[in-house]
Amino acid sequence: MSEFIGFPPSLIYIFGALLIPFLHGKLKKAYMLLIPVVCFLILMNLGITEEPEWVYSLLTFGDSYNIILGRVDELSRVFGYIFILITFIGLIYAINIDDDMQYMAGLIYAGGALGVTFAGDLFSLYIFWEVMAVASTFLILARRRKESQSAAFRYILIHVIGGLFLLAGIVLYVNEHNTTEFCVRTATSFLNPLKLNSLSSYLMFIGIAVNAAIPPLHGWLKDAYPEATFTGSVFLSAFTTKSAVYIMARMFFGTEALIYLGAFMTCYPIFFAEVENDMRRVLSYSLMNQVGFMMCGIGIGTQLALNGTVSHAFAHILYKALLFMSVGAVLHVTGKIKATDLGGLYKTMPITAFLCIIGAMSISAFPLTSGFISKSMIISAAGDSGQGMGYSGFMLAWLMLQFASAGVIAHAGIKVPFFTFFGHDSGLKAKEPPKNMLLAMGIAGFLCIFIGVRFDLLYNILPFPEVANAYVPYSGSHVVNQLQLLMFGVFAFYLMLRAGRYPSELRAINLDLDWFYRKGSAIFYRLIDFGFNGINLVFDNIFAKKMTGALGEVSKNIPARVVLFFAIPMRIATGINKEELEKMKANVYSIFEHSVAPIGLSAAVAGIFIALMILISW
Amino acid sequence: MEDNKTGFFDKPKNIRVMLAFFFITLIGLVVIDFLYIEQHPKFVWDGAHGFFAAFGFAACVMVITISKILRFFLKREENYYE
């Protein structure tokens, strides 16, 4: 067994990707699809390890730091499975694009996510974190359009800043704890989260929050994802935010602030998605909304909540990829992605439309789909905690989550399929996408339903399987309540649409917080230009022009001044009048100006200087 | 000739049938709730039968209305950032 588990999946992905340019045709396709298959088998074979695998020692200045590439425990294993599964589906979807840059970027990016997931030390965590940031940027650049290039530039800039926060936190953490290992398994639990109370923890929290797109740090997501290639956005939707969810759960499980940040995060993007014209931007906002549920679950901090978070991440990756794949297929076939250009495509793309509806139903958490059996756990956990706290605890969070659940049906559940495949007929000439794309969507669609029905299979690999198996998603009240919530949401949509109250599709964009670094940055630049150059001018005047002259004047006379400093008090003590004092001063200055001071005097002055220096530096 | 094909939803009859099913589902959900479902409320309000129907409806109306208001303030030309 130990021979078989020779390599960490993250490294297989990253180094495996480097071979891609050397292969061609069918061999290349087979090779790429083999990578996730091999890694999946490795992970299955490994099982849950009490002690981490793939531990390497790094010697620096006598200190030994461990590089741990294989912390495969109850929490990381399930993330590993879904990351590998989604690369397999994503690769099938992309297998015919024949763009090595995207294949390599996609695999290295996924490898980075796997590295982050299985990292047991902060050093490798940070390396893989940055690998993800850089590799994912290429999935945006690969679209090879001007807009994509600027978006990619902004994207990497934000992630570099986020990465620096993480790095600063890591450096402080290592300094405080004298180890790079974090959240090490204890005798009683695999979970050993940090407390959000020190500077290092705050910095790491912010770094992770950037990748998780927690408002107000979310601008990059809605800015960049819609600019990626149609295959790239499938990968992007899976890894960056979900690996951040994993690390957040690992490090800050039970941090109360996350309950409210998460609840806010579920509600905030709904309104923007509702009036957004670009379908992939609608999906980006809805991605934030879903990650909000996970953040809230992490904050609640019960076993049920963590199960809900992890299963929701698992389910979400599948249905969000399915949605990105189906609108990506529309973009690929028609070249259009805006609601104003689309509509009526169910006639020409019925299979894509059908699969898109499955994705939309899953994200809306209809019973019998994966979203239902995962999201309901988080909301139940919020409710449970409320009960214990005399109907007050997480009441607000619970209401916000339910509100956001209803909001999902409005913006993702109906809007995406309705305005793409139904609504007004755009008259676009379209056809079904190539078979490989349909196959990838088919697998994802099948899994969305399969997990919704055979939820026990997913529940068994969750962090707390006993708690998960004791949970009954399909109780009468659960099913009916959820159906009421959704169907009456649809009813509201229908009435508003008929009454002409629904926000019409418009060729327009809506401002969000990314304004601050897109437009605001220009204003900021002017402010900085004015501010700093102003300061520069003032300092130039004070230091360069006036002070140097003054300093030169002072330093020129230093020996004389030192002598007088000692001589004058002595003379005054021995009795001297004002006139004689002035005469002595002039005399001393003249001596030093003409360098005719007795050597002894100069030496004495130098000696005092040295003595002073030694005293100061003592 | 693909785009001149009459689709399923181009026929008013089909839409009428679907809407009828939809309304029956809505009524059915509330009726079933009142007759057969034993609620396990977490808070004081969510034990009421039909609570989630009202909540879902109100939430979606709110979402749509608020986002319309939001758009009034935040809408810009498509080439705003260029």
XYZ file of C-alpha atoms in Angstrom:
700
model
C 0.000 0.000 0.000
C 2.702 2.449 0.908
C 4.352 2.077 -2.516
C 1.146 3.143 -4.169
C 0.698 6.349 -2.232
C 4.078 7.627 -3.344
C 3.107 11.073 -4.544
C 0.892 13.858 -3.195
C -1.985 14.600 -5.618
C -1.122 18.305 -5.660
C 2.336 17.593 -7.065
C 0.993 15.052 -9.558
C -1.314 17.758 -10.866
C 1.303 20.497 -10.996
C 4.171 18.478 -12.447
C 1.793 16.448 -14.592
C 0.637 19.688 -16.191
C 4.175 20.492 -17.319
C 4.178 17.492 -19.677
C 1.073 18.585 -21.567
C 2.818 20.655 -24.276
C 4.893 17.631 -25.281
C 1.909 15.417 -26.009
C -0.454 15.488 -28.938
C -3.812 14.285 -30.130
C -5.598 11.459 -28.382
C -2.610 10.659 -26.186
C -2.739 14.140 -24.697
C -6.461 13.863 -23.982
C -6.074 10.436 -22.385
C -3.107 11.642 -20.337
C -4.960 14.662 -18.997
C -7.992 12.645 -17.994
C -5.775 10.055 -16.351
C -4.302 12.575 -13.896
C -7.491 13.094 -11.855
C -8.321 9.384 -12.047
C -4.937 8.408 -10.591
C -5.210 11.030 -7.857
C -8.713 9.920 -6.971
C -7.477 6.338 -6.545
C -4.551 7.515 -4.416
C -6.901 9.432 -2.164
C -9.337 6.539 -1.868
C -6.507 4.173 -1.084
C -5.091 6.504 1.543
C -8.268 6.825 3.600
C -8.177 9.039 6.661
C -4.749 9.299 8.202
C -4.275 10.065 11.869
C -0.687 11.064 11.162
C -0.103 13.203 8.076
C 1.467 11.629 4.996
C 4.232 13.097 2.848
C 6.072 14.943 5.578
C 9.362 16.487 4.541
C 11.833 18.231 6.747
C 13.138 21.642 5.839
C 16.313 22.723 7.598
C 16.899 26.432 8.031
C 19.525 27.908 10.332
C 19.402 24.960 12.642
C 15.622 25.082 13.057
C 13.727 22.225 11.525
C 10.403 23.016 9.913
C 8.152 20.308 8.557
C 6.623 20.516 5.110
C 3.423 18.522 5.331
C 1.734 17.779 2.024
C -0.665 15.115 3.163
C -2.974 16.050 6.007
C -5.827 13.852 4.810
C -8.380 13.963 7.588
C -12.153 14.041 8.019
C -12.337 17.618 6.783
C -9.784 17.771 3.976
C -10.521 14.400 2.358
C -14.009 15.332 1.173
C -12.690 18.582 -0.330
C -9.982 16.560 -2.055
C -12.577 14.254 -3.577
C -14.700 17.039 -4.988
C -11.717 19.013 -6.303
C -10.487 15.957 -8.170
C -13.969 15.091 -9.409
C -14.553 18.577 -10.763
C -11.212 18.662 -12.601
C -12.249 15.441 -14.323
C -15.598 16.933 -15.373
C -14.011 20.259 -16.305
C -11.387 18.535 -18.435
C -14.008 16.545 -20.332
C -15.833 19.801 -20.954
C -12.649 21.457 -22.234
C -11.028 18.495 -23.986
C -11.566 19.866 -27.502
C -10.445 23.469 -27.087
C -6.815 22.571 -27.870
C -5.263 25.400 -25.875
C -2.277 24.192 -23.864
C -2.156 27.386 -21.838
C -5.635 26.694 -20.457
C -5.009 23.011 -19.837
C -1.819 23.731 -17.937
C -3.266 26.684 -16.041
C -6.343 24.642 -15.148
C -4.403 21.666 -13.847
C -1.822 23.720 -11.945
C -4.635 25.790 -10.463
C -6.458 22.621 -9.362
C -3.162 21.246 -8.047
C -2.757 24.415 -5.983
C -6.234 23.918 -4.534
C -5.381 20.324 -3.634
C -2.121 21.516 -2.107
C -3.952 24.055 0.054
C -6.437 21.383 1.073
C -3.878 18.841 2.217
C -1.276 21.275 3.582
C -0.452 20.675 7.212
C 1.987 23.576 7.508
C 1.699 27.251 6.736
C 4.685 27.361 4.439
C 3.328 24.966 1.847
C -0.131 26.452 2.362
C 1.183 29.838 1.303
C 3.087 28.456 -1.700
C 0.028 26.609 -3.019
C -2.132 29.640 -2.272
C 0.023 31.746 -4.588
C 0.237 28.965 -7.191
C -3.553 29.117 -7.354
C -3.589 32.899 -7.742
C -1.068 32.907 -10.568
C -2.393 29.879 -12.460
C -6.010 31.021 -12.288
C -5.042 34.386 -13.780
C -4.065 32.584 -16.978
C -7.583 31.199 -17.307
C -8.755 34.799 -17.591
C -5.878 35.925 -19.807
C -6.489 32.966 -22.128
C -9.610 34.624 -23.486
C -7.186 36.940 -25.252
C -9.372 40.034 -25.236
C -8.491 43.498 -24.037
C -11.219 43.484 -21.361
C -10.025 40.126 -20.096
C -6.466 41.314 -19.836
C -7.372 44.307 -17.706
C -9.676 42.147 -15.606
C -6.896 39.575 -15.165
C -4.515 42.316 -14.102
C -6.937 43.607 -11.481
C -7.617 40.027 -10.410
C -3.987 39.143 -9.760
C -3.382 42.472 -8.042
C -6.161 41.843 -5.530
C -4.964 38.300 -4.925
C -1.389 39.395 -4.426
C -2.595 41.869 -1.804
C -4.732 39.165 -0.179
C -1.754 36.809 -0.297
C 0.413 39.399 1.434
C -2.081 39.639 4.279
C -1.931 35.874 4.603
C 1.856 35.908 4.474
C 2.138 38.646 7.103
C -0.188 36.644 9.343
C 1.851 33.489 8.754
C 5.140 35.212 9.577
C 3.722 36.552 12.842
C 2.175 33.178 13.629
C 5.443 31.322 13.110
C 7.194 33.927 15.219
C 4.680 33.499 18.058
C 4.336 29.734 18.013
C 7.750 28.755 16.728
C 6.257 26.197 14.356
C 4.809 26.268 10.868
C 2.276 23.580 11.633
C -1.245 24.845 12.235
C -4.441 23.460 13.700
C -2.749 20.172 14.521
C -5.070 17.296 15.330
C -5.601 16.809 19.071
C -6.249 13.546 20.860
C -9.980 14.198 20.935
C -10.668 16.031 17.688
C -9.353 16.552 14.179
C -10.499 20.154 14.519
C -8.261 22.546 16.365
C -9.173 26.023 15.142
C -7.374 29.256 15.955
C -8.937 32.065 17.919
C -9.550 35.347 16.164
C -7.792 37.420 18.790
C -4.228 38.176 17.750
C -2.784 40.291 14.963
C -1.551 37.185 13.169
C -5.015 35.623 13.195
C -6.640 38.840 11.954
C -4.181 39.117 9.082
C -4.687 35.509 8.032
C -8.449 35.947 8.361
C -8.378 38.911 5.982
C -6.167 37.028 3.520
C -8.599 34.111 3.461
C -11.609 36.433 3.333
C -10.265 37.962 0.107
C -10.281 34.554 -1.574
C -13.656 33.707 -0.083
C -14.979 37.004 -1.545
C -16.572 38.079 1.716
C -18.009 41.580 1.245
C -16.513 44.154 1.064
C -13.614 42.138 -0.385
C -15.635 40.570 -3.185
C -15.199 42.948 -6.118
C -12.635 40.780 -7.919
C -15.043 37.869 -8.294
C -17.809 39.590 -10.221
C -15.168 41.547 -12.105
C -12.975 38.678 -13.296
C -15.016 35.475 -13.565
C -17.276 36.726 -16.371
C -14.147 37.679 -18.343
C -12.602 34.200 -18.234
C -12.764 31.723 -21.098
C -15.943 29.663 -21.248
C -14.000 26.639 -20.016
C -11.907 28.622 -17.536
C -14.887 29.928 -15.597
C -15.857 26.320 -14.808
C -12.523 25.815 -13.064
C -12.588 29.252 -11.458
C -16.033 28.682 -9.984
C -14.778 25.601 -8.147
C -11.411 26.258 -6.569
C -10.578 29.728 -5.232
C -13.622 30.331 -3.075
C -14.065 26.714 -1.990
C -10.459 26.244 -0.927
C -10.932 29.442 1.078
C -14.045 27.871 2.607
C -11.950 24.858 3.562
C -9.155 26.894 5.151
C -11.675 29.126 6.907
C -13.369 26.039 8.354
C -9.997 24.637 9.360
C -8.702 27.807 10.995
C -11.723 29.778 12.161
C -14.415 27.212 12.870
C -16.862 28.644 15.380
C -15.791 32.272 14.934
C -18.992 34.158 15.652
C -18.232 37.068 13.329
C -18.551 34.674 10.404
C -22.222 34.044 11.172
C -23.105 37.637 10.418
C -20.552 38.125 7.657
C -21.894 34.956 6.048
C -25.551 35.902 6.471
C -24.855 39.321 4.992
C -22.946 37.655 2.181
C -25.969 35.525 1.272
C -28.219 38.563 0.921
C -25.970 41.248 -0.554
C -25.330 39.726 -4.009
C -28.957 38.766 -4.679
C -29.981 42.312 -5.545
C -27.054 42.780 -7.888
C -27.687 39.452 -9.603
C -31.307 40.386 -10.130
C -30.485 43.386 -12.320
C -27.315 42.049 -13.965
C -27.314 41.562 -17.711
C -24.254 39.310 -18.155
C -25.324 35.736 -17.343
C -21.926 34.688 -16.046
C -21.909 37.730 -13.780
C -25.311 36.670 -12.465
C -23.744 33.302 -11.684
C -20.755 34.993 -10.037
C -23.061 36.869 -7.703
C -24.975 33.704 -6.966
C -21.670 31.987 -6.215
C -21.066 34.593 -3.517
C -24.542 34.023 -2.174
C -23.851 30.286 -1.835
C -20.455 30.775 -0.207
C -22.255 33.023 2.280
C -24.220 29.998 3.481
C -20.968 28.112 3.992
C -19.358 30.997 5.899
C -22.413 31.202 8.124
C -22.177 27.450 8.776
C -18.520 27.796 9.756
C -19.448 30.617 12.119
C -22.260 28.687 13.812
C -19.661 26.119 14.733
C -21.750 23.059 15.573
C -21.136 19.604 14.134
C -24.327 19.823 12.104
C -23.289 23.222 10.773
C -19.873 21.955 9.676
C -21.493 18.973 7.971
C -23.828 21.396 6.239
C -20.950 23.629 5.158
C -18.863 20.796 3.762
C -21.740 19.053 1.998
C -22.909 22.379 0.623
C -19.436 23.087 -0.760
C -19.464 19.635 -2.340
C -22.912 20.041 -3.880
C -22.285 23.649 -4.826
C -19.147 22.898 -6.814
C -21.143 20.470 -8.956
C -24.212 22.554 -9.668
C -22.320 25.808 -10.021
C -19.986 24.147 -12.522
C -23.048 22.779 -14.310
C -24.543 26.263 -14.543
C -21.278 27.794 -15.737
C -20.934 24.964 -18.265
C -24.425 25.438 -19.659
C -24.179 29.207 -20.099
C -20.594 28.664 -21.279
C -21.976 26.342 -23.943
C -24.365 29.096 -25.008
C -21.468 31.552 -25.166
C -19.391 29.052 -27.135
C -22.127 28.321 -29.662
C -23.696 31.770 -30.083
C -20.922 34.114 -28.958
C -23.475 35.907 -26.772
C -23.796 35.914 -22.996
C -26.046 38.875 -22.172
C -29.666 38.453 -21.243
C -30.582 41.156 -23.754
C -29.088 39.063 -26.590
C -30.359 35.678 -25.486
C -33.723 33.975 -25.175
C -35.759 31.202 -26.740
C -32.784 28.864 -27.114
C -34.712 25.865 -25.771
C -35.791 25.202 -29.349
C -32.271 24.736 -30.648
C -30.458 23.670 -27.457
C -32.993 21.514 -25.590
C -30.446 19.250 -23.862
C -28.374 22.198 -22.625
C -31.565 23.896 -21.463
C -32.668 20.780 -19.605
C -29.296 20.408 -17.847
C -29.230 24.116 -17.011
C -32.632 23.712 -15.358
C -31.277 20.829 -13.265
C -28.445 23.079 -12.137
C -30.874 25.898 -11.413
C -33.126 23.593 -9.390
C -30.137 22.301 -7.427
C -28.893 25.759 -6.545
C -32.425 26.705 -5.510
C -32.421 23.589 -3.281
C -35.498 21.864 -4.665
C -36.134 18.534 -2.920
C -34.460 15.604 -4.721
C -31.499 17.779 -5.708
C -28.106 18.107 -4.038
C -28.743 21.663 -2.846
C -31.685 20.568 -0.709
C -29.899 17.915 1.321
C -26.918 20.209 2.040
C -28.243 23.725 2.528
C -31.066 22.615 4.823
C -28.435 21.356 7.274
C -26.894 24.824 7.625
C -30.266 26.496 8.082
C -31.343 23.843 10.587
C -28.108 24.402 12.483
C -28.850 28.142 12.617
C -32.331 27.322 13.910
C -31.088 24.796 16.472
C -28.694 27.248 17.995
C -31.544 29.716 18.206
C -33.632 27.324 20.234
C -30.952 26.873 22.851
C -30.668 30.612 23.232
C -34.276 31.300 24.044
C -35.479 32.182 20.549
C -33.045 34.982 20.109
C -29.568 33.630 19.293
C -29.234 33.257 15.574
C -32.768 34.393 14.826
C -31.563 37.180 12.585
C -29.114 34.907 10.790
C -31.831 32.298 10.304
C -34.196 34.878 8.800
C -31.477 36.179 6.488
C -30.609 32.670 5.309
C -34.256 31.905 4.560
C -34.613 35.228 2.795
C -31.523 34.456 0.737
C -32.863 30.971 -0.037
C -35.965 32.523 -1.499
C -33.760 35.063 -3.250
C -31.818 32.296 -4.992
C -34.918 31.156 -6.854
C -35.449 34.707 -8.071
C -31.947 35.381 -9.430
C -30.380 32.022 -10.260
C -33.223 29.536 -10.213
C -35.462 31.342 -12.664
C -33.522 34.192 -14.177
C -30.628 32.221 -15.674
C -32.622 29.507 -17.477
C -35.597 31.767 -18.221
C -33.780 34.614 -19.939
C -31.321 32.298 -21.671
C -33.507 29.520 -22.975
C -37.033 30.952 -22.736
C -38.382 34.502 -22.519
C -38.395 36.483 -25.730
C -37.079 34.624 -28.763
C -33.722 36.096 -29.700
C -33.777 34.354 -33.083
C -30.127 33.389 -32.593
C -28.912 30.568 -34.796
C -27.749 27.965 -32.319
C -27.161 24.267 -32.011
C -26.254 21.886 -29.225
C -22.607 22.119 -28.162
C -20.125 19.309 -28.987
C -20.714 15.897 -27.401
C -17.882 16.151 -24.881
C -19.437 19.297 -23.430
C -22.838 17.649 -23.231
C -21.230 14.646 -21.556
C -19.515 16.818 -18.914
C -22.776 18.634 -18.217
C -24.604 15.313 -18.165
C -22.256 13.884 -15.519
C -22.620 16.996 -13.355
C -26.409 17.007 -13.812
C -26.642 13.337 -12.952
C -24.582 13.866 -9.796
C -26.793 16.789 -8.719
C -29.832 14.506 -8.729
C -27.959 11.420 -7.545
C -26.646 13.206 -4.443
C -30.113 14.592 -3.804
C -31.528 11.066 -3.741
C -28.656 8.989 -2.357
C -27.598 11.645 0.148
C -26.388 8.912 2.520
C -23.331 8.385 0.299
C -22.294 12.020 0.726
C -23.240 12.046 4.414
C -20.878 9.140 5.037
C -17.792 11.078 3.973
C -18.664 14.254 5.904
C -16.564 15.318 8.931
C -19.159 13.970 11.375
C -20.880 11.023 9.663
C -22.916 9.971 12.715
C -24.405 13.440 13.100
C -25.070 13.579 9.362
C -26.771 10.211 9.290
C -28.977 11.176 12.214
C -30.159 14.168 10.207
C -33.388 13.630 8.231
C -33.559 15.969 5.234
C -36.753 14.499 3.799
C -39.188 15.069 6.645
C -42.691 16.132 5.673
C -42.393 19.624 7.059
C -38.944 20.181 5.521
C -40.086 19.222 2.038
C -43.360 21.105 2.120
C -41.841 24.209 3.695
C -39.035 24.357 1.167
C -41.424 23.789 -1.742
C -43.700 26.517 -0.446
C -40.793 28.908 -0.129
C -39.636 28.216 -3.679
C -42.920 27.860 -5.520
C -44.410 30.982 -3.980
C -41.175 32.723 -4.905
C -41.783 31.606 -8.481
C -45.353 32.824 -8.135
C -44.091 36.266 -7.100
C -41.735 36.268 -10.092
C -44.637 35.356 -12.375
C -46.903 38.085 -11.034
C -44.188 40.748 -11.144
C -43.257 39.773 -14.682
C -46.877 39.937 -15.842
C -47.401 43.270 -14.123
C -44.273 44.627 -15.791
C -42.681 45.125 -12.393
C -39.756 42.816 -13.032
C -36.535 44.731 -13.801
C -36.369 44.618 -17.579
C -33.277 43.349 -19.332
C -31.118 46.359 -20.070
C -27.825 46.876 -21.827
C -26.216 48.389 -18.793
C -23.898 47.623 -15.940
C -24.362 48.263 -12.240
C -21.751 49.686 -9.940
C -20.399 47.538 -7.160
C -17.491 47.935 -4.774
C -14.948 47.120 -7.477
C -15.676 50.715 -8.536
C -13.254 51.805 -5.832
C -10.268 50.305 -7.562
C -11.488 50.649 -11.138
C -12.781 54.237 -11.202
C -11.883 55.240 -7.702
C -8.273 54.325 -8.381
C -8.009 57.077 -10.983
C -9.312 59.589 -8.466
C -7.082 58.018 -5.842
C -4.131 58.359 -8.198
C -4.820 62.052 -8.656
C -5.184 62.502 -4.901
C -1.968 60.649 -4.252
C -0.262 62.574 -7.010
C -1.371 65.842 -5.471
C -0.769 64.707 -1.896
C 2.602 63.043 -2.209
C 4.051 65.464 -4.717
C 2.887 68.281 -2.468
C 4.620 66.697 0.481
C 7.646 66.149 -1.728
C 7.766 69.827 -2.594
C 7.537 70.909 1.027
C 10.230 68.457 2.082
C 12.428 69.482 -0.814
C 12.202 73.057 0.393
C 12.855 72.245 4.027
C 15.437 69.509 3.762
C 17.194 69.845 0.446
C 17.359 73.627 0.212
C 17.298 75.100 3.716
C 18.373 72.390 6.114
C 21.467 71.176 4.303
C 22.874 74.655 4.352
C 22.117 75.044 8.005
C 23.557 71.616 8.779
C 26.715 72.418 6.859
C 27.063 75.605 8.817
C 26.605 73.773 12.117
C 28.885 70.857 11.325
C 31.599 73.151 10.052
C 31.912 74.681 13.500
C 31.363 71.539 15.547
C 34.885 71.292 17.034
C 34.795 74.916 18.063
C 31.337 74.534 19.543
C 32.381 71.457 21.499
C 35.358 73.270 22.916
C 33.228 76.265 23.870
C 30.588 73.988 25.381
C 33.131 72.895 27.957
C 35.219 76.031 28.107
C 32.503 78.633 28.725
C 31.031 77.111 31.925
C 34.562 76.628 33.237
C 35.489 80.238 32.530
C 32.243 81.523 34.000
C 32.906 79.450 37.115
C 36.381 80.970 37.418
C 34.987 84.485 36.834
C 35.023 86.254 33.471
C 33.203 89.286 32.092
C 31.049 89.461 29.004
C 33.607 91.204 26.839
C 36.367 88.681 27.532
C 33.917 85.844 26.848
C 33.047 87.226 23.394
C 36.733 87.685 22.657
C 37.472 84.078 23.662
C 34.624 82.809 21.469
C 35.922 84.692 18.422
C 39.397 83.392 19.171
C 38.294 79.743 19.367
C 36.270 79.988 16.122
C 39.230 81.569 14.362
C 41.585 78.849 15.594
C 39.406 76.062 14.255
C 38.588 77.913 11.035
C 42.264 78.156 10.231
C 43.007 74.684 11.633
C 45.649 75.957 13.980
C 44.242 74.318 17.110
C 46.892 72.598 19.174
C 46.916 68.871 18.433
C 46.171 68.134 22.039
C 42.949 70.105 21.874
C 41.795 68.360 18.701
C 42.631 65.016 20.223
C 40.701 65.898 23.378
C 37.661 66.857 21.311
C 37.911 63.657 19.303
C 38.280 61.687 22.531
C 35.144 63.238 24.007
C 33.336 62.405 20.811
C 34.390 58.779 20.936
C 33.499 58.550 24.613
C 30.090 60.001 23.848
C 29.555 57.540 21.028
C 30.459 54.611 23.274
C 28.133 55.883 25.984
C 25.273 56.250 23.540
C 25.758 52.824 22.031
C 26.169 51.120 25.411
C -35.391 27.135 -41.060
C -34.482 26.161 -37.518
C -35.432 29.517 -35.995
C -38.895 29.615 -37.579
C -39.896 26.386 -35.877
C -42.747 26.852 -33.444
C -41.546 25.781 -30.042
C -43.445 24.221 -27.191
C -43.928 27.545 -25.480
C -45.125 29.316 -28.613
C -48.477 27.585 -28.274
C -50.741 29.428 -25.833
C -52.501 26.178 -24.975
C -49.337 24.610 -23.602
C -48.651 27.654 -21.454
C -52.207 27.561 -20.117
C -51.850 23.907 -19.158
C -48.520 24.531 -17.433
C -49.878 27.505 -15.531
C -52.860 25.443 -14.422
C -50.489 22.797 -13.058
C -48.473 25.493 -11.382
C -51.482 26.996 -9.597
C -52.727 23.565 -8.542
C -49.281 22.907 -7.036
C -49.418 26.177 -5.121
C -52.836 25.450 -3.688
C -51.885 21.831 -3.053
C -48.798 22.812 -1.057
C -50.796 24.993 1.294
C -53.636 22.492 1.649
C -51.241 19.606 2.403
C -49.481 21.817 4.946
C -52.715 22.528 6.817
C -54.061 18.967 6.677
C -51.131 16.615 7.054
C -47.936 18.327 8.083
C -46.773 18.427 11.656
C -44.480 21.457 11.918
C -41.390 21.434 14.127
C -40.856 25.140 14.628
C -37.447 26.481 15.582
C -38.797 29.888 16.472
C -42.160 31.313 17.461
C -43.317 32.236 13.982
C -42.327 29.367 11.712
C -44.788 26.887 13.213
C -47.702 28.628 11.526
C -49.038 26.700 8.556
C -48.319 28.483 5.321
C -45.574 30.584 6.899
C -43.033 29.588 4.264
C -45.444 30.295 1.404
C -46.003 33.819 2.658
C -42.312 34.271 3.445
C -41.161 33.045 0.033
C -43.630 35.269 -1.762
C -42.793 38.337 0.302
C -39.050 37.711 0.024
C -39.139 37.510 -3.762
C -41.273 40.632 -4.062
C -38.783 42.391 -1.789
C -35.774 41.162 -3.750
C -37.234 42.317 -7.042
C -38.391 45.674 -5.672
C -35.185 46.488 -3.821
C -33.028 45.535 -6.780
C -35.065 47.830 -9.013
C -34.468 50.676 -6.593
C -30.791 49.742 -6.401
C -30.498 49.813 -10.157
C -31.942 53.305 -10.228
C -28.850 54.481 -8.364
C -26.159 52.154 -9.667
C -26.997 51.805 -13.354
C -24.304 53.006 -15.767
C -23.595 52.801 -19.482
C -22.101 49.508 -20.666
C -18.814 51.166 -21.600
C -18.588 53.088 -18.322
C -15.256 51.556 -17.333
C -13.602 51.853 -20.745
